[in-house]
Short mmCIF file of C-alpha atoms and ligand atoms in Angstrom, two decimals:
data_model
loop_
_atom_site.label_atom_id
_atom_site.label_comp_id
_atom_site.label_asym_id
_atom_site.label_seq_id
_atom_site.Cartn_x
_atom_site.Cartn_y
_atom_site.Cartn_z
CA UNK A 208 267.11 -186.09 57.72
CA UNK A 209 265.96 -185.71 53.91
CA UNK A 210 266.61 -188.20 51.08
CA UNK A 211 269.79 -187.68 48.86
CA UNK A 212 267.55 -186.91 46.41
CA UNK A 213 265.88 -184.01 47.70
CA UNK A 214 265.10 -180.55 46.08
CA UNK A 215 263.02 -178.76 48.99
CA UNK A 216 265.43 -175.40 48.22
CA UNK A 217 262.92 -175.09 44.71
CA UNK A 218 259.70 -175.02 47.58
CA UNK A 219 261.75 -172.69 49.90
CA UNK A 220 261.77 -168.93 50.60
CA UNK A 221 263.69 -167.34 53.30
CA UNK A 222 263.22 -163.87 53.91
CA UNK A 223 266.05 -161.62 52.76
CA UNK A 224 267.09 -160.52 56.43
CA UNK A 225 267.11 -164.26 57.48
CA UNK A 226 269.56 -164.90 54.61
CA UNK A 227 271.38 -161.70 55.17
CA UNK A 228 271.86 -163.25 58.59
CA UNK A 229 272.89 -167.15 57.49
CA UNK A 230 275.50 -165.42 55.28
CA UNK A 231 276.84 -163.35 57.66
CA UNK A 232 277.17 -166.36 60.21
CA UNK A 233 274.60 -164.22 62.69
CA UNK A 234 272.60 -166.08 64.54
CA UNK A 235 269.06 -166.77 63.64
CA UNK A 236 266.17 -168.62 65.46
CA UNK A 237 263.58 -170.31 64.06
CA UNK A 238 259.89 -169.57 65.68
CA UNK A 239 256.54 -172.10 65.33
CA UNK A 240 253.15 -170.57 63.96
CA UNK A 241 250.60 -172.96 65.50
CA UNK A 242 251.68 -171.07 68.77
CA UNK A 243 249.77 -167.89 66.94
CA UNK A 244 247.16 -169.51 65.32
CA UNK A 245 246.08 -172.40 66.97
CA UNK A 246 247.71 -171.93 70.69
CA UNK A 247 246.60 -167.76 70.83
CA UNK A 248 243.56 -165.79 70.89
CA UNK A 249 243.61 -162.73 67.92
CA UNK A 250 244.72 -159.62 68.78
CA UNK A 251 246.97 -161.05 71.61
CA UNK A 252 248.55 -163.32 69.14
CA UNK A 253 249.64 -160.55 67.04
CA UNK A 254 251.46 -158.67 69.71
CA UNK A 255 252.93 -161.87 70.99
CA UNK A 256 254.58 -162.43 67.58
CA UNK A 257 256.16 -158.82 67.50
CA UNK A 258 257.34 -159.10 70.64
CA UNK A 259 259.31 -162.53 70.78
CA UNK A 260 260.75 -161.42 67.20
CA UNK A 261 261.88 -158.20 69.45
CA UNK A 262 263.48 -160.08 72.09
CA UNK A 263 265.46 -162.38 69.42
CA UNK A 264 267.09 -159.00 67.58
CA UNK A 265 267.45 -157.57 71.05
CA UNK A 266 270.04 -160.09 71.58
CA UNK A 267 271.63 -159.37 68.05
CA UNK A 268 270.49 -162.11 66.58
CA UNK A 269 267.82 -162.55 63.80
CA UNK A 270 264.28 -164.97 63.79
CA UNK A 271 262.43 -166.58 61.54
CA UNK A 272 259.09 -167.46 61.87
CA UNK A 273 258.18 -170.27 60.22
CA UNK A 274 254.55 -171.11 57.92
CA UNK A 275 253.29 -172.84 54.68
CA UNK A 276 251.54 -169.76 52.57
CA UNK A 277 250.23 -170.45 48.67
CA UNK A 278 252.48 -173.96 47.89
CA UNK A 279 255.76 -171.79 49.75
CA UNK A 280 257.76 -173.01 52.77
CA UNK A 281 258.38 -169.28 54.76
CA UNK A 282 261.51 -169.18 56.45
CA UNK A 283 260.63 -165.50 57.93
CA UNK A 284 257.49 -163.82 57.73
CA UNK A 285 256.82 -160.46 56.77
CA UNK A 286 254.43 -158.36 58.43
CA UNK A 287 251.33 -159.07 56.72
CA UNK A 288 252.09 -162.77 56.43
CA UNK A 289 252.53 -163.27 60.85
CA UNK A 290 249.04 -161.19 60.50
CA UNK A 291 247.62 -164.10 58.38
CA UNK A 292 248.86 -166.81 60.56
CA UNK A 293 247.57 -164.66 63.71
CA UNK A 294 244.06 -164.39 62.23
CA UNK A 295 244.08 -167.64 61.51
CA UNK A 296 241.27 -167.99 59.36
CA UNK A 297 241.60 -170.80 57.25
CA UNK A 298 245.17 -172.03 58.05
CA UNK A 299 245.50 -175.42 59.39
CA UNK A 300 247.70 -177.22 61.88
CA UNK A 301 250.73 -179.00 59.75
CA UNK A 302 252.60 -181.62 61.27
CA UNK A 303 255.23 -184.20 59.50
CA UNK A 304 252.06 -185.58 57.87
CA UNK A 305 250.54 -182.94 56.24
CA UNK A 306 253.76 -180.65 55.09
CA UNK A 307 253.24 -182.17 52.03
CA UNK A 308 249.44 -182.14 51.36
CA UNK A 309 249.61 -178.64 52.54
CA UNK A 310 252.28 -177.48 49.99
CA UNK A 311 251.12 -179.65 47.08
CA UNK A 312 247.51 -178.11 47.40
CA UNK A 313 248.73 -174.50 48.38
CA UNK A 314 246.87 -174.56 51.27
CA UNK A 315 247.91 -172.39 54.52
CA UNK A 316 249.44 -173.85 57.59
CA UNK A 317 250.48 -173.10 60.89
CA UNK A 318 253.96 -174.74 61.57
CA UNK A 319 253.56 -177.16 64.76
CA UNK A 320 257.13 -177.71 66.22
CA UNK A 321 257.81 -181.21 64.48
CA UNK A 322 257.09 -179.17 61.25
CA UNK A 323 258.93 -176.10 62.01
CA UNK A 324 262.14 -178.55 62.73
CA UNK A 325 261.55 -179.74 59.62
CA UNK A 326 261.71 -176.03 58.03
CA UNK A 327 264.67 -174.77 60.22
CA UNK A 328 266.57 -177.61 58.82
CA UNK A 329 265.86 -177.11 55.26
CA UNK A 330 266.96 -172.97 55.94
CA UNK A 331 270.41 -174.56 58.03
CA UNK A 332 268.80 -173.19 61.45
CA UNK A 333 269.71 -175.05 64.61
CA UNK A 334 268.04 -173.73 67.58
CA UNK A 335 264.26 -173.10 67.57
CA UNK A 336 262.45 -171.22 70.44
CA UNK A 337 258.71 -172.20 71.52
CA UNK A 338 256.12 -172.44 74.42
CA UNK A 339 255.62 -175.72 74.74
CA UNK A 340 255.97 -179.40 73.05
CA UNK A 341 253.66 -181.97 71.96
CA UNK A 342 253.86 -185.34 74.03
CA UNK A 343 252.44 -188.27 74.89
CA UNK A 344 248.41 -187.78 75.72
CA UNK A 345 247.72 -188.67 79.37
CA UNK A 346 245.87 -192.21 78.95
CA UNK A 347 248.33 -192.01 75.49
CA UNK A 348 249.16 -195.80 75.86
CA UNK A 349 245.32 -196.40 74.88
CA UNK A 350 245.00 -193.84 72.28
CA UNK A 351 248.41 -194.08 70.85
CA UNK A 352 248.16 -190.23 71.02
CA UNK A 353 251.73 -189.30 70.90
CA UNK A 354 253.09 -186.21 69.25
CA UNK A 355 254.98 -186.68 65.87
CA UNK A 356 256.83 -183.70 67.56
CA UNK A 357 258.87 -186.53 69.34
CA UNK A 358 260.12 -188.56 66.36
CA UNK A 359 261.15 -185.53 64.73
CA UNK A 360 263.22 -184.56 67.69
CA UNK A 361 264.54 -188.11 67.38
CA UNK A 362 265.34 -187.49 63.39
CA UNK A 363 265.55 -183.79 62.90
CA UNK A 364 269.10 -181.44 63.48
CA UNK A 365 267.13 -178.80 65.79
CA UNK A 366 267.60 -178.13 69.29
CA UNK A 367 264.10 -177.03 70.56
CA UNK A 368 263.99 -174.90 74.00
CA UNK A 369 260.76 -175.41 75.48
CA UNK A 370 258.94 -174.67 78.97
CA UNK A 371 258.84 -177.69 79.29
CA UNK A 372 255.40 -179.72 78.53
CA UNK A 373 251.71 -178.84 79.39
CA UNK A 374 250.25 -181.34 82.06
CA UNK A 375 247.25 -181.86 79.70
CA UNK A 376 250.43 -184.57 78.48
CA UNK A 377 251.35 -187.83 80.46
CA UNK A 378 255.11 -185.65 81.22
CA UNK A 379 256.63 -189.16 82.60
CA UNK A 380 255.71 -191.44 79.37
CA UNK A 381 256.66 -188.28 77.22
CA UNK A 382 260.14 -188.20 78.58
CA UNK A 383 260.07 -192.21 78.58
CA UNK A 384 259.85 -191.94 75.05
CA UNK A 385 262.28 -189.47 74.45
CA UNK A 386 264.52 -191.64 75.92
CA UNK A 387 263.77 -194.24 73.80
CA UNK A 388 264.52 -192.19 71.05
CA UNK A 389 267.77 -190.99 72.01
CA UNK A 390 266.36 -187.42 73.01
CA UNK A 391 268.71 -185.75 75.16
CA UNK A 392 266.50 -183.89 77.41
CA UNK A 393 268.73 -180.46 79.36
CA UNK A 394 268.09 -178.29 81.84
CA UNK A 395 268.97 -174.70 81.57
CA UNK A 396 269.84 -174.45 85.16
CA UNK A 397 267.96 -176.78 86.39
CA UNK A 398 267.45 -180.65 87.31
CA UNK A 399 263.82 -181.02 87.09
CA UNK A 400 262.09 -180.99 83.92
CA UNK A 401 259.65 -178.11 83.59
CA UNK A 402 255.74 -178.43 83.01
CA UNK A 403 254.57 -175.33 81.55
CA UNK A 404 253.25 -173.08 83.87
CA UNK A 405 255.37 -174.69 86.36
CA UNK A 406 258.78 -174.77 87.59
CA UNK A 407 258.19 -178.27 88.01
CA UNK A 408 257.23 -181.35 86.87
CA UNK A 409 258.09 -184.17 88.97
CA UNK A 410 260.24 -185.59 86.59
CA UNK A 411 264.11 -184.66 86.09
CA UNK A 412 266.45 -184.11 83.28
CA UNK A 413 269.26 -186.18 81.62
CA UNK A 414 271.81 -182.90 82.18
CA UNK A 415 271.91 -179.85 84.43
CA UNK A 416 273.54 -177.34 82.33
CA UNK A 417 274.98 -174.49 84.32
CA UNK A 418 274.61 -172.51 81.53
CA UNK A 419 273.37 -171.86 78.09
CA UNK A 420 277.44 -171.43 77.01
CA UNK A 421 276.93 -175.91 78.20
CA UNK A 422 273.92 -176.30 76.75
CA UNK A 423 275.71 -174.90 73.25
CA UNK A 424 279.08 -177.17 73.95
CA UNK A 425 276.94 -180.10 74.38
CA UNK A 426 274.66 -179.23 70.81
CA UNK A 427 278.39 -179.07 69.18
CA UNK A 428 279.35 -182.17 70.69
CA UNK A 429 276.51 -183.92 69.47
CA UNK A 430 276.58 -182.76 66.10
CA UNK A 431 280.30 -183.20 66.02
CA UNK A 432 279.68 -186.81 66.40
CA UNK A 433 277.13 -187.22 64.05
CA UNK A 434 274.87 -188.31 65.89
CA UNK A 435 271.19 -188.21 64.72
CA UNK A 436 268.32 -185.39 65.48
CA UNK A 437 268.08 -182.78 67.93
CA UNK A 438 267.73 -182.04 71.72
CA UNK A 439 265.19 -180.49 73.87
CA UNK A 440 266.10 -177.57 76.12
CA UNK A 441 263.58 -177.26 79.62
CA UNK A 442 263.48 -173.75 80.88
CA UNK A 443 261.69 -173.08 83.18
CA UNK A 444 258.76 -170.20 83.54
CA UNK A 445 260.44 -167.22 85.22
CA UNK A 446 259.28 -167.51 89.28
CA UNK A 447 257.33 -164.34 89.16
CA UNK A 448 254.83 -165.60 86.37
CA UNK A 449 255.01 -169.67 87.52
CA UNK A 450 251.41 -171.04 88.99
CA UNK A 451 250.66 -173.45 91.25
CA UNK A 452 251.21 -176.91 90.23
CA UNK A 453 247.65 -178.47 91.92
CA UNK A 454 245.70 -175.35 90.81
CA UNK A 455 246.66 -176.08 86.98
CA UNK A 456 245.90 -180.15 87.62
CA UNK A 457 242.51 -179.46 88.95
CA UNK A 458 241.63 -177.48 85.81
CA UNK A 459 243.35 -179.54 83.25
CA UNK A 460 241.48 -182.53 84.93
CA UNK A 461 238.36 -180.57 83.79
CA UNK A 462 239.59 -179.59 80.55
CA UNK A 463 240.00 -183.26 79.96
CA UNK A 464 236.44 -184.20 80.81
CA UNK A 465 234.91 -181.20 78.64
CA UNK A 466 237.37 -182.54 75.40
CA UNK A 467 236.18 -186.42 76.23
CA UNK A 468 232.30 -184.79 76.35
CA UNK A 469 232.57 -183.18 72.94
CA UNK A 470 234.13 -185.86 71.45
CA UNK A 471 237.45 -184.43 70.57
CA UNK A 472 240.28 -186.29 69.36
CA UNK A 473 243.22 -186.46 67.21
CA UNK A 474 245.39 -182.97 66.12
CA UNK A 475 242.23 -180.86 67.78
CA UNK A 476 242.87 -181.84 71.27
CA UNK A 477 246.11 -179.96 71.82
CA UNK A 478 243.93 -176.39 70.69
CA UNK A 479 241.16 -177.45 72.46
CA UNK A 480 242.64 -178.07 75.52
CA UNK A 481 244.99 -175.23 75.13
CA UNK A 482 241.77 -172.84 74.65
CA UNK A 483 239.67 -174.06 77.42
CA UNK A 484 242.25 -174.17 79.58
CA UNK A 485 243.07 -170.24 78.64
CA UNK A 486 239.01 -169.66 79.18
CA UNK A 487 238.94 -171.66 82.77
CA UNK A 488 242.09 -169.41 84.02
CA UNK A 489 241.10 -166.27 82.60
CA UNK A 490 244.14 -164.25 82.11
CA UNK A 491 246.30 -165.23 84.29
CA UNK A 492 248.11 -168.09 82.51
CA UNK A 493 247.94 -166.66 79.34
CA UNK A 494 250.31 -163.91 80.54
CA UNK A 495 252.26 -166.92 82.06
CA UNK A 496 251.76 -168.86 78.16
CA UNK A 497 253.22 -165.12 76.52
CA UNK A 498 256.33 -164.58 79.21
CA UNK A 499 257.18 -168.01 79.32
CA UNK A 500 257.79 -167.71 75.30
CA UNK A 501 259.54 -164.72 75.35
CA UNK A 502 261.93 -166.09 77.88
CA UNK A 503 262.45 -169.06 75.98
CA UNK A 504 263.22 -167.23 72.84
CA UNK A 505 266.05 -164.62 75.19
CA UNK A 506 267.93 -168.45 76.06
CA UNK A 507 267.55 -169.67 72.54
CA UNK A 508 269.27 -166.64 71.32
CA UNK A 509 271.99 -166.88 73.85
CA UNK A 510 272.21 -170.44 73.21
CA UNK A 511 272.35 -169.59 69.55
CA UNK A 512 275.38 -167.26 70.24
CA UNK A 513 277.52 -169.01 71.77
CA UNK A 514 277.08 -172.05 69.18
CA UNK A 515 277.93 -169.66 66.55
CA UNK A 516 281.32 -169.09 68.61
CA UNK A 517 282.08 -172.75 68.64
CA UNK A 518 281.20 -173.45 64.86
CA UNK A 519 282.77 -170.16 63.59
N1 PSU B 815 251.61 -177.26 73.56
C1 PSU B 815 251.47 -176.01 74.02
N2 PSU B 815 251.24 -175.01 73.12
C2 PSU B 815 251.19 -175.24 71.77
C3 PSU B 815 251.37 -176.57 71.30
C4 PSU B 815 251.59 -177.54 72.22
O1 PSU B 815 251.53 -175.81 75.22
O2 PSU B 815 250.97 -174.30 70.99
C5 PSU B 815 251.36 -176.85 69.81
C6 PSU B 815 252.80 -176.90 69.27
O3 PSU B 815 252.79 -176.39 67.95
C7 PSU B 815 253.06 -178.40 69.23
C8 PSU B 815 251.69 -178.93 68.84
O4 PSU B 815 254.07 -178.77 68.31
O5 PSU B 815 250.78 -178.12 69.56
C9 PSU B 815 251.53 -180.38 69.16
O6 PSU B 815 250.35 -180.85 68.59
P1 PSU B 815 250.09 -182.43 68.45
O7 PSU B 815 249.98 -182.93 69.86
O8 PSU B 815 248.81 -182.54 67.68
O9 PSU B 815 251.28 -182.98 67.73
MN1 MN B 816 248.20 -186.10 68.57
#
């Protein structure tokens, strides 16, 4: 994952309760910032971030939200640093790409989840809790529009548990490529592969794991081996806050058109899209965007728990 040559600890700070936590072999989750600043509106963002920390320490285990601030990797944010990523005014989006120009120049980024990989594995954090992943863009094998998120699942030692992917993405050439990659793509109690807002994509997964005890055998297993890079966990939206699969298609269909009319392209289209798509639904699937999150972040934690239990 890095050179043998590396130094990153000298860039590094981890918050004293996430250490607290690594040395005392609790569990800790690692947590994206683009989410906040580029995937949330301000205020909402804000209580968002409280509340998906809560969830992690209500299952006794500890997270750490991950940003560039001033030339500093964060491993754990304090209060008035999630407050700077959730106001978002001058932080960028940092991918694999820019984690250096960001740090070198001490500018401030949000962590995407190919970057926040990157940081969990520098602080020895395993499992990593978000909304949803980057992908390949629909009409992607034009563009070449596909997520560095991908690679670094390829590359990385993080197991990311996701909704699933946004239909804004081409879901059947993302999970193509993850394939590819060697990506092993699981269910948590499920078979199909989860898009977002929906239950559903179309698509299936490699594994139906019964449970997240499974999903954690089969992260040990993998590691055990040796074998390269992460996995990506699909859980699906709980049923009570899951939308209708043709409703969302009809409006990402226009989202599309309006980010192809102002000429948007490259690492803007994902907030773009994610933002117009908030303002065409109204509230609705943002409380879908926030639960969805927070019930990611309950299964990371138990699958966090029970990998502790294995690796102990
Ligand atoms: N998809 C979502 N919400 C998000 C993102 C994607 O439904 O917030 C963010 C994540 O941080 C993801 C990034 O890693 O966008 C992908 O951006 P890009 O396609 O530019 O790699
Ligand atoms: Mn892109």
């Amino acid at each position: 994952m890095f050179e043998n040559n590396a130094s990153y600890e000298k860039y590094l700070d981890i918050a004293p309760d996430v250490q607290e936590a690594l040395d005392g072999g609790i569990p800790v989750i690692a947590l994206e910032s683009t989410i906040l600043s580029h995937g949330m509106p301000y205020p909402e963002n804000l209580a968002f971030a409280a509340d998906v920390e809560k969830v992690i320490r209500d299952e006794s285990c500890v997270p750490a939200t991950m940003a560039l601030i001033g030339g500093r990797i964060k491993a754990g944010l304090t209060k008035e640093e999630l407050e700077l990523m959730c106001r978002a005014e001058n932080v960028g989006k940092v991918s694999r790409r820019d984690f250096a120009i960001y740090l070198a120049t001490g500018k401030n980024g949000a962590t995407t989840v190919a970057s926040t990989m990157i940081c969990a594995a520098m602080a020895g954090i395993r499992i990593f809790a978000t909304g949803g992943i980057g992908g390949v863009h629909r009409n992607g094998e034009n563009t070449m529009d596909i997520s560095a998120d991908l690679q670094e699942l390829a590359n990385t030692p993080v197991a990311v548990v996701c909704a699933g992917a946004k239909q804004i993405l081409d879901i059947g050439r993302t999970l193509e490529y993850l394939e590819t990659m060697g990506v092993p793509v699981i269910g948590n109690g499920t078979k199909d592969f989860p898009a977002f807002f929906c239950r559903k994509s179309g698509y299936g997964v490699d594994y139906a794991a019964k449970d997240e005890a499974e999903i954690a055998a089969i992260l040990n297993t993998k590691w055990e081996l040796g074998l390269k890079g992460g996995a990506l966990i699909g859980n699906p939206v709980p049923e009570e806050y899951a939308q209708d699969f043709g409703e969302m298609e009809k409006v990402i269909e226009k989202a599309l058109v309006m980010a192809d009319e102002a000429g948007v392209h490259g690492k803007d289209i994902t907030p773009f899209l994610l933002a117009t798509i908030k303002d065409l639904t109204g509230g609705e699937s943002f409380k879908s965007n926030v639960q969805l999150a927070l019930n990611n972040a309950r299964c990371a934690a138990r699958i966090a728990k029970r990998y502790a239990e294995l690796t102990k």
